[in-house]
Amino acid sequence: MTIEIEDGGIVIDATLIAPLLNVAPEDVPKLMRDGAITSLCETGVGDDAGAYRLSFFYQGRRVRLQVSEAGEVLRRSSVDYGDIPLPQAMHRPGG
């Protein structure tokens, strides 16, 4: 599955991140609108120029996708702290 990257905008199908956040895909848009799911987009520099790191936060989970310039998901990871809130450092670039 690829991610659409056009004119500075990034579009991700909810079915890609929902299972990693442990929510139903149909709930993702509302959770994002309500601010329950937040995100961070980092643009690669140097050897990573043109690539992106997309992070999504929901409750005690952080999901991170590394994406090529063409929108191909190169790597995905998730951290689950369970009932413990995510440390604020995980919400910052490079965290």
Coordinates of N, CA and C in Angstrom, one line a residue:
M1 N 0.9 -1.2 0.0 CA 0.0 0.0 0.0 C 0.9 1.2 0.0
T2 N 0.6 2.2 -0.9 CA 1.4 3.4 -0.9 C 0.6 4.5 -0.3
I3 N 1.3 5.6 0.1 CA 0.8 6.8 0.6 C 0.8 7.9 -0.4
E4 N -0.2 8.6 -0.6 CA -0.3 9.7 -1.6 C 0.4 10.9 -1.0
I5 N 1.4 11.4 -1.8 CA 2.1 12.6 -1.5 C 2.0 13.6 -2.7
E6 N 1.3 14.6 -2.5 CA 1.0 15.6 -3.6 C 1.0 17.0 -3.0
D7 N 1.6 17.9 -3.7 CA 1.5 19.4 -3.4 C 1.7 19.6 -1.9
G8 N 2.6 19.0 -1.2 CA 2.9 19.2 0.2 C 1.9 18.5 1.1
G9 N 0.9 17.8 0.6 CA -0.1 17.1 1.4 C 0.2 15.6 1.4
I10 N -0.1 15.0 2.4 CA 0.0 13.5 2.6 C -1.3 12.9 2.9
V11 N -1.7 11.9 2.2 CA -3.0 11.2 2.4 C -2.6 9.7 2.7
I12 N -3.1 9.2 3.9 CA -2.9 7.9 4.3 C -4.2 7.2 4.5
D13 N -4.3 6.0 3.9 CA -5.5 5.2 4.1 C -5.6 4.8 5.6
A14 N -6.8 5.0 6.2 CA -6.9 4.6 7.6 C -6.7 3.2 7.9
T15 N -6.9 2.3 6.9 CA -6.6 0.9 7.1 C -5.2 0.5 7.3
L16 N -4.3 1.5 7.0 CA -2.9 1.3 7.2 C -2.5 1.5 8.7
I17 N -3.0 2.6 9.3 CA -2.6 2.9 10.6 C -3.6 2.4 11.7
A18 N -4.8 2.2 11.4 CA -5.8 1.7 12.4 C -5.4 0.5 13.2
P19 N -5.0 -0.6 12.5 CA -4.6 -1.8 13.3 C -3.4 -1.5 14.2
L20 N -2.5 -0.7 13.8 CA -1.3 -0.4 14.6 C -1.7 0.5 15.8
L21 N -2.8 1.3 15.7 CA -3.2 2.1 16.8 C -4.3 1.4 17.6
N22 N -4.7 0.2 17.2 CA -5.7 -0.6 17.9 C -7.0 0.0 17.9
V23 N -7.4 0.6 16.7 CA -8.8 1.2 16.5 C -9.3 0.7 15.2
A24 N -10.6 0.9 15.0 CA -11.3 0.5 13.8 C -11.0 1.6 12.7
P25 N -10.7 1.2 11.5 CA -10.4 2.2 10.4 C -11.4 3.3 10.3
E26 N -12.7 2.9 10.4 CA -13.8 3.9 10.3 C -13.7 5.0 11.4
D27 N -13.1 4.7 12.5 CA -13.0 5.6 13.6 C -11.8 6.6 13.5
V28 N -10.9 6.3 12.7 CA -9.7 7.1 12.5 C -10.0 8.6 12.2
P29 N -10.8 8.9 11.2 CA -11.0 10.3 10.8 C -11.6 11.1 12.0
K30 N -12.6 10.5 12.7 CA -13.2 11.2 13.8 C -12.2 11.4 15.0
L31 N -11.5 10.4 15.3 CA -10.5 10.5 16.3 C -9.5 11.6 16.0
M32 N -9.1 11.7 14.7 CA -8.2 12.8 14.3 C -8.8 14.2 14.4
R33 N -10.0 14.3 14.0 CA -10.8 15.6 14.1 C -10.9 16.0 15.5
D34 N -11.2 15.0 16.4 CA -11.4 15.3 17.8 C -10.1 15.6 18.6
G35 N -8.9 15.3 17.9 CA -7.6 15.5 18.5 C -7.2 14.3 19.4
A36 N -7.9 13.2 19.3 CA -7.5 12.0 20.1 C -6.3 11.3 19.5
I37 N -6.3 11.3 18.1 CA -5.1 10.8 17.4 C -4.4 12.1 16.9
T38 N -3.2 12.2 17.3 CA -2.4 13.3 16.8 C -1.3 12.8 15.9
S39 N -0.6 13.6 15.1 CA 0.4 13.2 14.2 C 1.5 14.2 14.1
L40 N 2.6 13.7 13.6 CA 3.8 14.5 13.4 C 4.5 14.0 12.1
C41 N 4.8 15.0 11.2 CA 5.5 14.6 9.9 C 6.9 15.3 9.9
E42 N 7.9 14.4 9.7 CA 9.2 14.9 9.6 C 9.8 14.6 8.2
T43 N 10.5 15.6 7.6 CA 11.0 15.5 6.3 C 12.5 15.1 6.4
G44 N 12.9 14.1 5.6 CA 14.3 13.6 5.7 C 15.3 14.7 5.1
V45 N 16.5 14.7 5.7 CA 17.6 15.5 5.2 C 18.8 14.7 4.9
G46 N 19.8 15.2 4.2 CA 21.0 14.5 3.9 C 20.7 13.2 3.1
D47 N 21.2 12.1 3.6 CA 20.9 10.8 2.9 C 19.4 10.4 2.9
D48 N 18.6 11.0 3.8 CA 17.2 10.7 3.8 C 16.3 11.8 3.1
A49 N 17.0 12.7 2.3 CA 16.2 13.7 1.6 C 15.2 13.1 0.7
G50 N 14.0 13.7 0.8 CA 12.9 13.2 0.0 C 12.0 12.2 0.7
A51 N 12.5 11.6 1.8 CA 11.7 10.6 2.5 C 11.0 11.3 3.7
Y52 N 10.1 10.6 4.3 CA 9.3 11.2 5.4 C 9.3 10.2 6.5
R53 N 9.1 10.7 7.8 CA 8.8 9.9 8.9 C 7.5 10.4 9.5
L54 N 6.5 9.6 9.5 CA 5.2 10.0 9.9 C 4.9 9.3 11.3
S55 N 4.6 10.0 12.3 CA 4.3 9.5 13.6 C 2.8 9.8 14.0
F56 N 2.2 8.8 14.5 CA 0.8 8.9 15.0 C 0.7 8.5 16.5
F57 N 0.0 9.3 17.2 CA -0.1 9.0 18.7 C -1.6 8.9 19.1
Y58 N -1.8 7.8 19.9 CA -3.2 7.6 20.4 C -3.1 6.9 21.7
Q59 N -3.6 7.5 22.7 CA -3.5 6.9 24.1 C -2.1 6.5 24.4
G60 N -1.8 5.3 24.7 CA -0.4 4.9 25.0 C 0.3 4.3 23.9
R61 N -0.1 4.6 22.6 CA 0.6 4.1 21.5 C 1.2 5.2 20.6
R62 N 2.4 4.8 20.0 CA 3.0 5.6 19.0 C 3.3 4.7 17.8
V63 N 2.8 5.1 16.6 CA 3.0 4.4 15.4 C 3.9 5.3 14.5
R64 N 4.9 4.7 13.9 CA 5.8 5.4 13.1 C 6.0 4.7 11.7
L65 N 5.8 5.5 10.7 CA 6.0 5.0 9.3 C 7.1 5.8 8.6
Q66 N 8.1 5.1 8.1 CA 9.1 5.7 7.2 C 8.7 5.5 5.8
V67 N 8.6 6.6 5.0 CA 8.0 6.6 3.7 C 8.9 7.2 2.7
S68 N 9.0 6.5 1.5 CA 9.9 7.0 0.5 C 9.2 8.2 -0.2
E69 N 10.0 8.9 -1.0 CA 9.5 10.0 -1.8 C 8.3 9.7 -2.7
A70 N 8.3 8.4 -3.1 CA 7.2 7.9 -4.0 C 6.0 7.4 -3.2
G71 N 6.1 7.5 -1.8 CA 4.9 7.1 -1.0 C 5.0 5.6 -0.6
E72 N 6.0 4.9 -0.8 CA 6.2 3.5 -0.4 C 6.5 3.4 1.0
V73 N 5.8 2.6 1.8 CA 6.1 2.4 3.2 C 7.4 1.5 3.3
L74 N 8.5 2.1 3.8 CA 9.7 1.4 3.9 C 9.8 0.6 5.2
R75 N 9.3 1.2 6.3 CA 9.4 0.6 7.6 C 8.2 1.1 8.5
R76 N 7.7 0.2 9.3 CA 6.7 0.6 10.3 C 7.1 0.1 11.6
S77 N 6.7 0.8 12.6 CA 7.0 0.4 14.0 C 5.9 1.0 14.9
S78 N 5.7 0.3 16.1 CA 4.8 0.8 17.0 C 5.4 0.6 18.4
V79 N 5.0 1.5 19.3 CA 5.4 1.3 20.7 C 4.1 1.4 21.5
D80 N 3.9 0.5 22.4 CA 2.7 0.5 23.2 C 3.0 0.5 24.7
Y81 N 2.7 1.6 25.3 CA 2.9 1.8 26.8 C 1.7 1.3 27.6
G82 N 0.7 0.7 27.0 CA -0.4 0.3 27.7 C -1.2 1.4 28.3
D83 N -1.4 1.4 29.6 CA -2.2 2.4 30.3 C -1.4 3.6 30.7
I84 N -0.1 3.5 30.5 CA 0.8 4.6 30.9 C 0.8 5.7 29.7
P85 N 0.6 6.9 30.0 CA 0.6 7.9 28.9 C 2.0 8.0 28.3
L86 N 2.0 8.3 27.0 CA 3.3 8.4 26.3 C 4.1 9.5 26.9
P87 N 5.4 9.3 27.0 CA 6.3 10.4 27.5 C 6.2 11.6 26.4
Q88 N 6.2 12.8 26.9 CA 6.2 14.0 26.0 C 7.3 14.0 25.0
A89 N 8.5 13.4 25.4 CA 9.6 13.4 24.4 C 9.3 12.6 23.2
M90 N 8.3 11.6 23.3 CA 8.0 10.8 22.1 C 7.1 11.6 21.1
H91 N 6.6 12.8 21.5 CA 5.8 13.6 20.6 C 6.6 14.6 19.9
R92 N 7.9 14.6 20.1 CA 8.8 15.6 19.5 C 9.5 15.0 18.3
P93 N 9.9 15.9 17.3 CA 10.7 15.3 16.2 C 11.9 14.6 16.7
G94 N 12.2 13.5 16.1 CA 13.4 12.7 16.4 C 13.2 11.9 17.7
G95 N 12.1 12.0 18.4 CA 11.9 11.4 19.6 C 11.5 9.9 19.5

